Structures are given as C-alpha cells and as structure tokens.
CSV table of N, CA, C and O in Angstrom, one decimal:
chain,number,residue,atom,x,y,z
A,511,MET,N,85.1,87.1,107.7
A,511,MET,CA,85.8,87.5,106.5
A,511,MET,C,85.3,86.7,105.4
A,511,MET,O,85.0,85.5,105.5
A,512,LYS,N,85.1,87.3,104.2
A,512,LYS,CA,84.6,86.6,103.1
A,512,LYS,C,85.7,85.8,102.4
A,512,LYS,O,86.8,86.2,102.4
A,513,LEU,N,85.3,84.7,101.9
A,513,LEU,CA,86.3,83.9,101.2
A,513,LEU,C,86.5,84.4,99.8
A,513,LEU,O,87.6,84.3,99.3
A,514,PHE,N,85.4,84.8,99.1
A,514,PHE,CA,85.5,85.3,97.8
A,514,PHE,C,85.2,86.7,97.7
A,514,PHE,O,84.3,87.2,98.3
A,515,ARG,N,85.9,87.5,96.9
A,515,ARG,CA,85.7,88.9,96.7
A,515,ARG,C,85.2,89.1,95.3
A,515,ARG,O,85.5,88.3,94.4
A,516,TYR,N,84.4,90.1,95.1
A,516,TYR,CA,83.9,90.5,93.8
A,516,TYR,C,85.1,90.9,92.9
A,516,TYR,O,85.2,90.6,91.8
A,517,ARG,N,85.9,91.8,93.5
A,517,ARG,CA,87.1,92.3,92.8
A,517,ARG,C,88.4,91.8,93.4
A,517,ARG,O,88.4,91.7,94.7
A,518,ALA,N,89.4,91.5,92.7
A,518,ALA,CA,90.7,91.1,93.2
A,518,ALA,C,91.3,92.4,93.8
A,518,ALA,O,91.2,93.5,93.3
A,519,PRO,N,92.1,92.2,94.9
A,519,PRO,CA,92.8,93.4,95.5
A,519,PRO,C,93.8,93.9,94.5
A,519,PRO,O,94.5,93.1,93.8
A,520,SER,N,94.1,95.2,94.6
A,520,SER,CA,95.1,95.8,93.7
A,520,SER,C,96.5,95.4,94.3
A,520,SER,O,96.6,95.0,95.4
A,521,ILE,N,97.5,95.6,93.4
A,521,ILE,CA,98.8,95.3,93.8
A,521,ILE,C,99.3,96.2,94.9
A,521,ILE,O,99.9,95.8,95.9
A,522,ARG,N,98.9,97.5,94.9
A,522,ARG,CA,99.3,98.5,95.9
A,522,ARG,C,98.7,98.1,97.3
A,522,ARG,O,99.3,98.2,98.3
A,523,SER,N,97.4,97.7,97.3
A,523,SER,CA,96.8,97.3,98.6
A,523,SER,C,97.4,96.0,99.1
A,523,SER,O,97.5,95.9,100.4
A,524,SER,N,97.7,95.1,98.3
A,524,SER,CA,98.3,93.9,98.8
A,524,SER,C,99.8,94.0,99.2
A,524,SER,O,100.2,93.2,100.0
A,525,THR,N,100.5,95.0,98.7
A,525,THR,CA,101.8,95.2,99.2
A,525,THR,C,101.9,96.2,100.3
A,525,THR,O,103.0,96.7,100.7
A,526,VAL,N,100.8,96.7,100.9
A,526,VAL,CA,100.7,97.6,102.0
A,526,VAL,C,101.3,99.0,101.6
A,526,VAL,O,101.7,99.7,102.5
A,527,TYR,N,101.4,99.3,100.3
A,527,TYR,CA,101.9,100.6,99.9
A,527,TYR,C,101.0,101.7,100.4
A,527,TYR,O,101.4,102.7,100.9
A,528,THR,N,99.7,101.5,100.2
A,528,THR,CA,98.7,102.5,100.6
A,528,THR,C,98.7,102.8,102.1
A,528,THR,O,98.7,104.0,102.5
A,529,ALA,N,98.8,101.8,102.9
A,529,ALA,CA,98.9,102.0,104.4
A,529,ALA,C,100.1,102.7,104.8
A,529,ALA,O,100.1,103.6,105.6
A,530,ALA,N,101.3,102.4,104.2
A,530,ALA,CA,102.5,103.1,104.5
A,530,ALA,C,102.5,104.5,104.1
A,530,ALA,O,102.9,105.4,104.8
A,531,LYS,N,101.9,104.8,102.9
A,531,LYS,CA,101.8,106.2,102.4
A,531,LYS,C,100.9,107.0,103.4
A,531,LYS,O,101.2,108.1,103.7
A,532,ARG,N,99.8,106.4,103.8
A,532,ARG,CA,98.8,107.0,104.7
A,532,ARG,C,99.5,107.3,106.1
A,532,ARG,O,99.3,108.4,106.7
A,533,ARG,N,100.3,106.4,106.6
A,533,ARG,CA,101.0,106.5,107.8
A,533,ARG,C,102.0,107.7,107.8
A,533,ARG,O,102.1,108.5,108.7
A,534,VAL,N,102.7,107.8,106.7
A,534,VAL,CA,103.7,108.9,106.5
A,534,VAL,C,103.0,110.2,106.5
A,534,VAL,O,103.4,111.2,107.1
A,535,LYS,N,101.9,110.3,105.7
A,535,LYS,CA,101.1,111.6,105.6
A,535,LYS,C,100.6,112.0,107.0
A,535,LYS,O,100.6,113.2,107.3
A,536,ARG,N,100.1,111.0,107.8
A,536,ARG,CA,99.6,111.4,109.1
A,536,ARG,C,100.7,111.8,110.0
A,536,ARG,O,100.5,112.7,110.8
A,537,GLY,N,101.8,111.2,109.9
A,537,GLY,CA,103.0,111.6,110.7
A,537,GLY,C,103.5,113.0,110.4
A,537,GLY,O,103.9,113.7,111.3
A,538,LEU,N,103.4,113.3,109.2
A,538,LEU,CA,103.9,114.7,108.8
A,538,LEU,C,102.9,115.8,109.0
A,538,LEU,O,103.2,116.9,109.0
A,539,GLY,N,101.6,115.4,109.2
A,539,GLY,CA,100.5,116.3,109.3
A,539,GLY,C,100.0,116.8,108.0
A,539,GLY,O,99.2,117.8,108.0
A,540,ILE,N,100.3,116.2,106.9
A,540,ILE,CA,99.9,116.7,105.6
A,540,ILE,C,98.4,116.4,105.4
A,540,ILE,O,97.7,117.3,104.8
A,541,SER,N,97.9,115.4,106.0
A,541,SER,CA,96.5,115.0,105.9
A,541,SER,C,95.6,116.1,106.5
A,541,SER,O,94.5,116.4,106.1
A,542,GLN,N,96.1,116.7,107.6
A,542,GLN,CA,95.3,117.8,108.3
A,542,GLN,C,95.2,119.0,107.4
A,542,GLN,O,94.2,119.7,107.3
A,543,VAL,N,96.3,119.3,106.7
A,543,VAL,CA,96.3,120.5,105.8
A,543,VAL,C,95.4,120.2,104.6
A,543,VAL,O,94.6,121.1,104.2
A,544,GLN,N,95.5,119.0,104.0
A,544,GLN,CA,94.7,118.7,102.9
A,544,GLN,C,93.2,118.7,103.2
A,544,GLN,O,92.4,119.0,102.4
A,545,ALA,N,92.8,118.4,104.5
A,545,ALA,CA,91.4,118.3,104.9
A,545,ALA,C,90.8,119.7,104.7
A,545,ALA,O,89.6,119.9,104.5
A,546,TRP,N,91.6,120.8,104.9
A,546,TRP,CA,91.1,122.1,104.9
A,546,TRP,C,91.3,122.8,103.5
A,546,TRP,O,90.7,123.8,103.2
A,547,THR,N,92.1,122.2,102.7
A,547,THR,CA,92.3,122.8,101.4
A,547,THR,C,91.7,122.1,100.2
A,547,THR,O,91.8,122.5,99.1
A,548,LYS,N,91.0,121.0,100.5
A,548,LYS,CA,90.3,120.3,99.4
A,548,LYS,C,89.2,121.2,98.8
A,548,LYS,O,88.5,121.9,99.6
A,549,PRO,N,89.0,121.2,97.5
A,549,PRO,CA,87.9,122.1,96.9
A,549,PRO,C,86.6,121.9,97.5
A,549,PRO,O,85.8,122.9,97.7
A,550,THR,N,86.2,120.7,97.9
A,550,THR,CA,84.8,120.5,98.5
A,550,THR,C,84.7,121.1,99.9
A,550,THR,O,83.7,121.7,100.2
A,551,ARG,N,85.8,121.1,100.6
A,551,ARG,CA,85.8,121.7,102.0
A,551,ARG,C,85.8,123.2,101.9
A,551,ARG,O,85.2,123.9,102.7
A,552,VAL,N,86.6,123.7,100.9
A,552,VAL,CA,86.6,125.2,100.7
A,552,VAL,C,85.2,125.7,100.3
A,552,VAL,O,84.7,126.7,100.8
A,553,LYS,N,84.5,124.9,99.5
A,553,LYS,CA,83.2,125.3,99.0
A,553,LYS,C,82.2,125.2,100.2
A,553,LYS,O,81.4,126.1,100.4
A,554,GLN,N,82.4,124.2,101.1
A,554,GLN,CA,81.5,124.1,102.2
A,554,GLN,C,81.7,125.2,103.2
A,554,GLN,O,80.7,125.8,103.7
A,555,ARG,N,82.9,125.7,103.4
A,555,ARG,CA,83.2,126.8,104.3
A,555,ARG,C,82.6,128.1,103.7
A,555,ARG,O,82.1,128.9,104.5
A,556,ALA,N,82.7,128.3,102.4
A,556,ALA,CA,82.2,129.5,101.8
A,556,ALA,C,80.6,129.5,102.0
A,556,ALA,O,80.1,130.5,102.3
A,557,LYS,N,80.0,128.4,101.8
A,557,LYS,CA,78.5,128.3,102.0
A,557,LYS,C,78.2,128.6,103.5
A,557,LYS,O,77.2,129.3,103.7
A,558,ALA,N,79.0,128.1,104.4
A,558,ALA,CA,78.7,128.4,105.8
A,558,ALA,C,78.8,129.9,106.1
A,558,ALA,O,78.0,130.4,106.9
A,559,LYS,N,79.8,130.5,105.5
A,559,LYS,CA,80.0,132.0,105.7
A,559,LYS,C,78.9,132.8,105.1
A,559,LYS,O,78.5,133.8,105.7
A,560,LEU,N,78.3,132.3,104.1
A,560,LEU,CA,77.2,133.0,103.4
A,560,LEU,C,75.9,132.7,104.2
A,560,LEU,O,74.9,133.4,104.0
A,561,GLY,N,75.9,131.8,105.1
A,561,GLY,CA,74.7,131.5,105.9
A,561,GLY,C,73.7,130.5,105.3
A,561,GLY,O,72.6,130.4,105.7
A,562,LEU,N,74.2,129.7,104.4
A,562,LEU,CA,73.4,128.7,103.7
A,562,LEU,C,73.0,127.5,104.6
A,562,LEU,O,72.1,126.7,104.3
A,563,TYR,N,73.7,127.4,105.8
A,563,TYR,CA,73.4,126.3,106.7
A,563,TYR,C,72.7,126.8,107.9
A,563,TYR,O,72.5,126.1,108.9
A,564,SER,N,72.3,128.0,107.9
A,564,SER,CA,71.5,128.6,109.0
A,564,SER,C,70.1,128.0,109.1
A,564,SER,O,69.6,127.5,108.1
A,565,PRO,N,69.5,128.0,110.3
A,565,PRO,CA,68.1,127.5,110.4
A,565,PRO,C,67.1,128.1,109.4
A,565,PRO,O,66.3,127.4,108.9
A,566,THR,N,67.3,129.4,109.2
A,566,THR,CA,66.3,130.1,108.3
A,566,THR,C,66.5,129.6,106.9
A,566,THR,O,65.5,129.3,106.2
A,567,ALA,N,67.7,129.4,106.4
A,567,ALA,CA,68.0,128.9,105.1
A,567,ALA,C,67.5,127.5,104.9
A,567,ALA,O,67.0,127.1,103.9
A,568,ARG,N,67.6,126.7,106.0
A,568,ARG,CA,67.2,125.3,105.9
A,568,ARG,C,65.6,125.2,105.8
A,568,ARG,O,65.1,124.4,105.0
A,569,VAL,N,64.9,126.1,106.5
A,569,VAL,CA,63.5,126.2,106.4
A,569,VAL,C,63.1,126.5,105.0
A,569,VAL,O,62.2,125.9,104.4
A,570,ILE,N,63.8,127.5,104.4
A,570,ILE,CA,63.4,127.9,103.0
A,570,ILE,C,63.7,126.8,102.0
A,570,ILE,O,62.8,126.5,101.2
A,571,ARG,N,64.8,126.1,102.2
A,571,ARG,CA,65.1,124.9,101.3
A,571,ARG,C,64.0,123.8,101.5
A,571,ARG,O,63.6,123.3,100.5
A,572,GLN,N,63.6,123.5,102.7
A,572,GLN,CA,62.7,122.5,102.9
A,572,GLN,C,61.3,122.8,102.4
A,572,GLN,O,60.6,122.0,101.8
A,573,THR,N,60.9,124.1,102.6
A,573,THR,CA,59.5,124.5,102.1
A,573,THR,C,59.5,124.5,100.5
A,573,THR,O,58.5,124.3,99.9
A,574,ALA,N,60.7,124.9,99.9
A,574,ALA,CA,60.8,124.9,98.5
A,574,ALA,C,60.6,123.4,97.9
A,574,ALA,O,60.1,123.2,96.8
A,575,LYS,N,61.0,122.4,98.7
A,575,LYS,CA,60.9,121.0,98.3
A,575,LYS,C,59.5,120.5,98.5
A,575,LYS,O,59.2,119.4,98.0
A,576,GLY,N,58.7,121.3,99.2
A,576,GLY,CA,57.3,120.8,99.5
A,576,GLY,C,57.1,120.3,100.8
A,576,GLY,O,56.1,119.7,101.2
A,577,ASN,N,58.1,120.4,101.7
A,577,ASN,CA,58.0,120.0,103.1
A,577,ASN,C,57.6,121.2,103.9
A,577,ASN,O,58.1,122.3,103.8
A,578,PHE,N,56.7,121.0,104.9
A,578,PHE,CA,56.3,122.0,105.8
A,578,PHE,C,56.4,121.6,107.2
A,578,PHE,O,56.2,120.5,107.5
A,579,PRO,N,56.8,122.6,108.1
A,579,PRO,CA,57.0,122.2,109.5
A,579,PRO,C,55.8,121.8,110.2
A,579,PRO,O,54.7,122.4,109.9
A,580,SER,N,55.9,120.8,111.0
A,580,SER,CA,54.7,120.3,111.8
A,580,SER,C,54.8,120.9,113.1
A,580,SER,O,55.6,121.8,113.4
A,581,PHE,N,53.9,120.5,114.0
A,581,PHE,CA,53.8,121.1,115.4
A,581,PHE,C,55.1,120.7,116.2
A,581,PHE,O,55.4,121.4,117.1
A,582,LEU,N,55.7,119.6,115.8
A,582,LEU,CA,56.9,119.2,116.5
A,582,LEU,C,58.1,119.9,116.0
A,582,LEU,O,59.2,119.6,116.5
A,583,GLY,N,58.0,120.6,115.0
A,583,GLY,CA,59.2,121.3,114.4
A,583,GLY,C,59.9,120.5,113.3
A,583,GLY,O,60.9,120.9,112.8
A,584,LEU,N,59.4,119.3,113.1
A,584,LEU,CA,60.0,118.5,112.1
A,584,LEU,C,59.4,118.7,110.7
A,584,LEU,O,58.2,119.1,110.6
A,585,PHE,N,60.1,118.4,109.7
A,585,PHE,CA,59.5,118.6,108.4
A,585,PHE,C,59.0,117.3,107.9
A,585,PHE,O,59.6,116.2,107.8
A,586,GLY,N,57.7,117.3,107.5
A,586,GLY,CA,57.0,116.1,107.0
A,586,GLY,C,56.7,116.3,105.5
A,586,GLY,O,56.5,117.5,105.1
A,587,ARG,N,56.5,115.3,104.8
A,587,ARG,CA,56.2,115.4,103.4
A,587,ARG,C,54.7,115.9,103.2
A,587,ARG,O,53.8,115.5,103.9
A,588,LYS,N,54.5,116.9,102.3
A,588,LYS,CA,53.2,117.4,102.0
A,588,LYS,C,52.3,116.3,101.4
A,588,LYS,O,52.8,115.6,100.5
A,589,ARG,N,51.1,116.2,101.8
A,589,ARG,CA,50.3,115.1,101.3
A,589,ARG,C,49.2,115.6,100.4
A,589,ARG,O,48.7,116.6,100.4
C-alpha cells in the first residue's frame, strides 16, 4: 500500500457511502438492468445485430487500415 497518494480520497469513499450504495444496487439487481440499458451497451448490441463484429467486417476494417492477412491468418502492418 502506498503511503502517499496523488489525490486525497473523497468524502464519499472515505465514509464507505459508495460501497454501501453498490451493495444495495447489487442486492436489488439494479446493476444487472443498468448493464443492458446503458447507451454504450445498446449501441454495441445494435452493431452486433448489423454484423459489424463478424469476421468479414473485421477483415474489411483491417484492410482499410492498411493491414493485410498473412499466411498465419494474423494481420500484420503493411511495410
């Protein structure tokens, strides 16, 4: 453990408010609902449904960046 910190801890973290709040959320199951309704997660699911994470789309993205597949199937930087 470090003796000196760059920033002083906040009042909430030193009074264990944040830990208690997190414990209540986990107990109620709210955190599970929030994990699926966060805007970034919704955006990620929409991209997955469109097929942007498919192997074909990944190859297209990598070749557009200048990476080409090698014999091993890995993408190496174009020289």
